[in-house]
Coordinates of C-alpha atoms and ligand atoms in Angstrom, one line a residue:
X112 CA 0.0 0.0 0.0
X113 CA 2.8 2.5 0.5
X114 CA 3.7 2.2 -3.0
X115 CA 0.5 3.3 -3.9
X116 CA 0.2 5.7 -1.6
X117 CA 3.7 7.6 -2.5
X118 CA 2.4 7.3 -6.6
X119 CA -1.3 9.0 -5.7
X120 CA 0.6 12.0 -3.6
X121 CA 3.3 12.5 -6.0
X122 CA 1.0 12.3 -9.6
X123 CA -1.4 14.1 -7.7
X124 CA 1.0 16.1 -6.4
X125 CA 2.4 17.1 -10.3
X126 CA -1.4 18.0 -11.8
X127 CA -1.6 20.4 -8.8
X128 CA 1.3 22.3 -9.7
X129 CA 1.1 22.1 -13.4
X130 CA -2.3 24.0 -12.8
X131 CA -0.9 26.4 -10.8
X132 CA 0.0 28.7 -13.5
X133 CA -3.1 28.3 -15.6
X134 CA -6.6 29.1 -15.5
X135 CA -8.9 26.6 -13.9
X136 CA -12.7 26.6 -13.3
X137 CA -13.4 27.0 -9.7
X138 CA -17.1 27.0 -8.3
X139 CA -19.1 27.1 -5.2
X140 CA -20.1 24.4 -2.9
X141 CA -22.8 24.8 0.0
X142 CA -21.7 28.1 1.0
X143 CA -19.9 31.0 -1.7
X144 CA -16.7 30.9 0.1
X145 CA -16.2 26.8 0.4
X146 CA -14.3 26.1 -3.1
X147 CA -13.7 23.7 -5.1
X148 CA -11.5 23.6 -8.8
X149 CA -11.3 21.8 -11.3
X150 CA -7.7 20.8 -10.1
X151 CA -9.5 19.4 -7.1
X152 CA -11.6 17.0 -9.5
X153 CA -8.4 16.3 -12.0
X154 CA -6.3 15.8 -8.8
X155 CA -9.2 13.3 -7.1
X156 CA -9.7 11.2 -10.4
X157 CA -5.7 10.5 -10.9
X158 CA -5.6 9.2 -7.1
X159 CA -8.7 7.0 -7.7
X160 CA -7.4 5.6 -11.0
X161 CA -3.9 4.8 -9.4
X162 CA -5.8 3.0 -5.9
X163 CA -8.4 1.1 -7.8
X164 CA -5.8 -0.2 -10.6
X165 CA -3.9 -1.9 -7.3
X166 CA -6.5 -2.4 -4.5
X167 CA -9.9 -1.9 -6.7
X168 CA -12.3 -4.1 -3.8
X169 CA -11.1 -1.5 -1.4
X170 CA -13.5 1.2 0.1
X171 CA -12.7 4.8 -0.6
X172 CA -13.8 8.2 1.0
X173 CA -13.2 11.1 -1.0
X174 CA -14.1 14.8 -0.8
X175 CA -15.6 16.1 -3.4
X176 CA -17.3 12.7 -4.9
X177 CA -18.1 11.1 -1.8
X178 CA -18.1 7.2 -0.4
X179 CA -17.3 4.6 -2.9
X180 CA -18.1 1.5 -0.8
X181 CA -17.0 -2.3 -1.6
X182 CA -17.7 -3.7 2.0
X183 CA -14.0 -3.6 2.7
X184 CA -12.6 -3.5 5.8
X185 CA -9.9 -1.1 4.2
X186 CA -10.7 3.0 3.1
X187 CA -8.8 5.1 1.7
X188 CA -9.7 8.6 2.7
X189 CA -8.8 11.7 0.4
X190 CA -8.6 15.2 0.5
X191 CA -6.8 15.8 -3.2
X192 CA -6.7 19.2 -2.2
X193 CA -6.3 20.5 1.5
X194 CA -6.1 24.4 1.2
X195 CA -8.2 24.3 -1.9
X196 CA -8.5 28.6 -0.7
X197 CA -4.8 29.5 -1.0
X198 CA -4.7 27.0 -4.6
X199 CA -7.5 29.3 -5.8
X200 CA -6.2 32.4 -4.6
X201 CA -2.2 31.4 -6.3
X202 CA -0.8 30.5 -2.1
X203 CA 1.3 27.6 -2.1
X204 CA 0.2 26.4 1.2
X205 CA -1.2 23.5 0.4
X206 CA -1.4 19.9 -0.3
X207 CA -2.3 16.6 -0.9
X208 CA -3.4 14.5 1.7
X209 CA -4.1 10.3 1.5
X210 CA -5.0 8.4 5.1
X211 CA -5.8 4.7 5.0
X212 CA -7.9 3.0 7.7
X213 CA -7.7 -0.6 8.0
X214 CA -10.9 -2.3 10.3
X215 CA -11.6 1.6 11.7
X216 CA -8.1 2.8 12.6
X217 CA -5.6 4.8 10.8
X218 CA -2.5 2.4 9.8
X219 CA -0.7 4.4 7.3
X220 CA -0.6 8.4 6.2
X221 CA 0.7 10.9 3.7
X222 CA 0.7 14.6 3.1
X223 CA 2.3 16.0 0.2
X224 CA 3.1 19.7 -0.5
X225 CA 4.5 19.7 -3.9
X226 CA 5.2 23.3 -4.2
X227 CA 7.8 23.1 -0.9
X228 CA 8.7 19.5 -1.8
X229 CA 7.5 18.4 1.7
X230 CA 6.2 14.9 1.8
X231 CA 5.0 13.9 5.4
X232 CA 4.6 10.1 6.0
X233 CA 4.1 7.6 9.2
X234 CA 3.1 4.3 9.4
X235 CA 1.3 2.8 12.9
X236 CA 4.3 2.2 14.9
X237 CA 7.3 2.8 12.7
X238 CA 6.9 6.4 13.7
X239 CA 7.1 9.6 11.4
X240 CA 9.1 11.6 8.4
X241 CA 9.3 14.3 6.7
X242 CA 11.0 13.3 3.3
X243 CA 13.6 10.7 4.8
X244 CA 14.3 12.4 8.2
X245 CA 12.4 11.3 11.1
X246 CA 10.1 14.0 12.9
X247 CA 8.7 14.2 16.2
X248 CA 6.9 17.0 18.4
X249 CA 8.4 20.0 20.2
X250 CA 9.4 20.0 23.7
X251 CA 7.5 23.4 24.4
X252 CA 6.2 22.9 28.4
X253 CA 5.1 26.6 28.3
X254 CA 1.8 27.7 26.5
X255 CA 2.7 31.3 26.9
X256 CA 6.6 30.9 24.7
X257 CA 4.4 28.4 22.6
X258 CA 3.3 29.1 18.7
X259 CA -0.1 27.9 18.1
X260 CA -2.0 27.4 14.6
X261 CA -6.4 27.1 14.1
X262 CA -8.2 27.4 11.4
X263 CA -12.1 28.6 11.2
X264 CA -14.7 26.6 9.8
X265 CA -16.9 28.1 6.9
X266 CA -19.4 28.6 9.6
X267 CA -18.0 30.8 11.8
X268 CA -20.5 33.2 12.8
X269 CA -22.9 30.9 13.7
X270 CA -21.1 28.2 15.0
X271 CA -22.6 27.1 18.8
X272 CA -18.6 26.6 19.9
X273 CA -17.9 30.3 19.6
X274 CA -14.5 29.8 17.2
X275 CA -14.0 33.6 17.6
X276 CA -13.9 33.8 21.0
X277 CA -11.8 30.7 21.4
X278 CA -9.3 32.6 19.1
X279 CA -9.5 35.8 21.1
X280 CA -8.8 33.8 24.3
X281 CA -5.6 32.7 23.1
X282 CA -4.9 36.2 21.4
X283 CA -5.6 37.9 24.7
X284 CA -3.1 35.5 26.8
X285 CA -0.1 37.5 24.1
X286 CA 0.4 33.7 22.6
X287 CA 1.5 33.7 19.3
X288 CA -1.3 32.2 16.5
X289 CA -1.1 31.4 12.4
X290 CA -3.9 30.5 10.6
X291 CA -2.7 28.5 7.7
X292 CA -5.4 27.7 5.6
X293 CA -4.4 24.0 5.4
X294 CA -5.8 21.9 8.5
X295 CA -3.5 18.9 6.9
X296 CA -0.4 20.9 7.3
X297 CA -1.0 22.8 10.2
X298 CA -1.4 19.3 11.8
X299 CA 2.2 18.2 10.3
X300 CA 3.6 21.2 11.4
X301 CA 2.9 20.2 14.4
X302 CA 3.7 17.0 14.3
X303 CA 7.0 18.4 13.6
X304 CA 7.9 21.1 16.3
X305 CA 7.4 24.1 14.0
X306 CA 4.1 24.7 16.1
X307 CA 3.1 23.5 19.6
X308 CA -0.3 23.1 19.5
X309 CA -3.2 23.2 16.7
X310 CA -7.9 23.2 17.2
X311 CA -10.2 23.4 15.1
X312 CA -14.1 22.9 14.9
X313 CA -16.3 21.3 12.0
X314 CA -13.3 19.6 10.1
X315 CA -13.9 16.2 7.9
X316 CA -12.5 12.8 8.1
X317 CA -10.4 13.9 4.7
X318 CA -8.9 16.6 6.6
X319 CA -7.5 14.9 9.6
X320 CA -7.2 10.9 8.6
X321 CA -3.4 10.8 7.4
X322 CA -2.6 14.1 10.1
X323 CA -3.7 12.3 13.0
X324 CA -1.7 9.0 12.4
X325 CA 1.5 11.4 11.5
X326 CA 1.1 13.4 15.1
X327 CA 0.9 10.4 17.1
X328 CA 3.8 8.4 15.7
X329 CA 5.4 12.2 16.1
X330 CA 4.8 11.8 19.8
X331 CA 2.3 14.3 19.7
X332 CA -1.4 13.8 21.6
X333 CA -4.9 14.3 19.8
X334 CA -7.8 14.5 21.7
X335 CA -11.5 16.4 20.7
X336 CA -12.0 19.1 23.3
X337 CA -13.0 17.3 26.5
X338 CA -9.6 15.5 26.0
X339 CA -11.6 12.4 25.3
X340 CA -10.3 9.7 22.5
X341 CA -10.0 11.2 19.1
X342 CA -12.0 9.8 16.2
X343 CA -11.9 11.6 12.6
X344 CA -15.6 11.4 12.3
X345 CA -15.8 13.9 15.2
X346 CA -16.2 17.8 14.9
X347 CA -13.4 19.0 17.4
X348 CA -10.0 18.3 17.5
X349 CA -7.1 19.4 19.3
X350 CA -3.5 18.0 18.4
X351 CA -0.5 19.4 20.3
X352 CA 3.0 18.1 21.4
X353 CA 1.3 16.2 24.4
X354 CA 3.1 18.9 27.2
X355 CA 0.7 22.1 27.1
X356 CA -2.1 19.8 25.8
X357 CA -4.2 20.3 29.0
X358 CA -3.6 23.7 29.5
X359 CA -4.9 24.4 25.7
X360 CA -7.9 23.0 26.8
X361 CA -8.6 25.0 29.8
X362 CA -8.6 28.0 27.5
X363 CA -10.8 26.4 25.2
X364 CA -13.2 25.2 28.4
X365 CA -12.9 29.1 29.5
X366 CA -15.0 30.2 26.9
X367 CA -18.7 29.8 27.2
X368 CA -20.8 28.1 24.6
X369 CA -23.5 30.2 22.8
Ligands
IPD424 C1 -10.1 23.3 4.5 C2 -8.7 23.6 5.1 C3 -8.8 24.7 6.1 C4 -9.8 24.5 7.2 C5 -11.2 24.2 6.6 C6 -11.1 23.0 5.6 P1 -10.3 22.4 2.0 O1 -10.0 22.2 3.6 O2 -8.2 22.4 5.8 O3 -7.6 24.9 6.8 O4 -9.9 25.6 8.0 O5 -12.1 23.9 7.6 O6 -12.3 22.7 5.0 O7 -11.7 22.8 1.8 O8 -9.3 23.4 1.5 O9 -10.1 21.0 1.5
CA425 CA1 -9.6 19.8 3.5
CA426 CA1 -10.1 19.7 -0.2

């Protein structure tokens, strides 16, 4: 599988940055600011072709066509574009991201920014790259010296968990926030050092599948906001280097729910 899993990122990987430079059809989905282009369909229908022409009884769960089911107890989940707003808008933060979930857990991961050449791998218990060098969290203890990254989900201004006011919590303790644009990177970075910690509301399974698996075997912790056991079907997620984990919540917990 991790054959086919390098081929999708780095083919998909290629039609994202030949289209960079050209002009591509981009619509609207539910709301007028959720994207999608046609580099997210071209990008999709390479990394279906290349998993179906190895493993075609396996399931697959893709954005932007959906569940392709073949009662398999293996699912590839695909996001063929994660930062589909910066592709649109010409930022090269962005990428391709591939999880695979084997009888309901994540077993292997891969996130691909072709435009930085950064390929992010890990594989359940073998632990976690970047290109050929292993990764792991930072060391940060401090949530005041750390670096933090969120994102905001297309909802924000009605959104019952009051993502503004989570944000401005953080602001207002003088801690240091980016806001990437790419949930799939911003976990990597993570699971990397660059930041300490990283929340977000209303992400999908696509978004999180292969990130999750790559912060663990990093040594990092992922939990949804209570601190209870992560699943990628869930709405809330924080990931951090495991040490100001608890304290990330607190904040979080400090702000009332509308
Ligand atoms: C989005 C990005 C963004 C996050 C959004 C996601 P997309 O994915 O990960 O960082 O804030 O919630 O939907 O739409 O570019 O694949
Ligand atoms: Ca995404
Ligand atoms: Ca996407």
């Amino acid at each position: 599988m991790k054959n086919t899993l390098y081929k999708s990122l780095e083919e998909s990987g290629k039609i994202l940055k030949e289209y960079m430079d050209k002009d591509f059809a981009v619509e609207s989905k539910d709301i007028i600011s959720n994207l999608v282009t046609e580099v997210d369909k071209r990008s999709e229908a390479r990394i279906i072709e290349i998993i179906k022409a190895q493993f075609p009884k396996h399931n697959i769960l893709s954005e932007e066509i959906g569940a392709i089911d073949k009662d398999s107890d293996t699912k590839w989940i695909i996001d063929p574009i994660d930062g589909t707003i910066n592709y649109a808008h010409g930022i090269q933060i962005c990428c391709v991201s591939i999880g695979i979930e084997k009888a309901g857990e994540i077993v292997m991961g891969g996130i691909f920014n072709p435009f930085s050449g950064e390929l992010f791998f890990a594989e359940k218990g073998k632990g976690s790259f970047l290109n050929d060098r292993k990764i792991k969290v930072s060391n940060e203890t401090i949530i005041d010296k750390s670096l933090l990254v969120t994102g905001f989900p297309y909802n924000t201004g009605n959104n019952p968990n009051n993502p503004v006011e989570v944000f401005a919590a953080f602001v207002n303790k003088d801690i240091p926030i980016r806001r990437l644009g790419s949930a799939a990177l911003d976990i990597c970075w993570t699971a990397c050092g660059r930041f300490d910690g990283f929340w977000e509301y209303n992400l999908n399974p696509w978004d999180v599948a292969a990130g999750c698996l790559i912060l663990n075997e990093a040594g990092g912790k992922v939990t949804d906001f209570d601190g209870k056991e992560y699943s990628i079907y869930g709405k809330e997620i924080l990931a951090t280097n495991g040490q100001i984990h608890d304290e990330m919540m607190r904040v979080i917990h400090g702000v009332k729910k509308k």
